[in-house]
C-alpha angles and dihedrals in degrees: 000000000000125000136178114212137139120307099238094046088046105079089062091049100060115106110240088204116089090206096065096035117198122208112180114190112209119222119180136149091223115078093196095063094049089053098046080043093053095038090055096048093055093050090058088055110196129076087335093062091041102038101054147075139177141228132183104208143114121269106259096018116164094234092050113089111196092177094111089060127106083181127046107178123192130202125226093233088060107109120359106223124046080253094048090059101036089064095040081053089052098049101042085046096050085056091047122085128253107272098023118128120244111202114186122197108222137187115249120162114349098002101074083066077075104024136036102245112238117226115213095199108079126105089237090066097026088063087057103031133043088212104223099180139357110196126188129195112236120197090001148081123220115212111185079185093065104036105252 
């Protein structure tokens, strides 16, 4: 299975079974965070250090092909307006193949103090995603930064 998701969520995410192997594919703006993130896989050794790569690049980014993945995750940092990140969802789902899963990370509760929440029921994402499941969080806060 292969997936594409956030540097720092994606060591949790690697399969420990040979026979079901994992390859996640990180894809983040920031080159330093690709680079600590790297740089910490490779310290683990194991399955970290061989199941994963990295990309600089923006979500949605015309030289980034996300058509070999069965995952796609987003990040709720990625876009900062509903229209920001409406237009970041149409194009990432216009790279992904027909079938593959898109997660989004949102921003319910205290979490939309750091990020802009992202509402799934507007025309603009129905008429790219048939939405399976929204979960929030109540009571906690999920931090992918810290492993929880």
């Amino acid at each position: 299975m292969t997936y594409n998701i956030t540097p720092t969520s994606s060591i949790s995410c690697i399969s420990p079974t040979p026979q079901y192997p994992t390859t996640i594919t990180n894809i983040d703006s920031n080159p330093l965070a690709n680079t600590q993130a790297q740089t910490l896989c490779k310290s683990l050794g194991g399955l970290p250090s061989t199941g994963m790569k990295f990309i600089t690049s923006l979500a949605g980014s015309n030289d980034l092909d996300l058509s070999s993945y069965d995952i796609v995750w987003l990040a709720a940092l990625v876009g900062d307006t509903q229209e920001d990140k409406e237009n970041i969802l149409q194009n990432v789902v216009g790279k992904m193949r027909k079938g593959s899963l898109l997660v989004m990370r949102g921003a319910w509760g205290l979490r939309s103090v750091l990020y802009y929440d992202f509402d799934v029921t507007t025309p603009a994402v129905t008429q790219y995603l048939d939405i399976c499941v929204r979960m929030d969080p109540f009571g906690d806060v999920l931090d992918s930064g810290r492993g929880a």
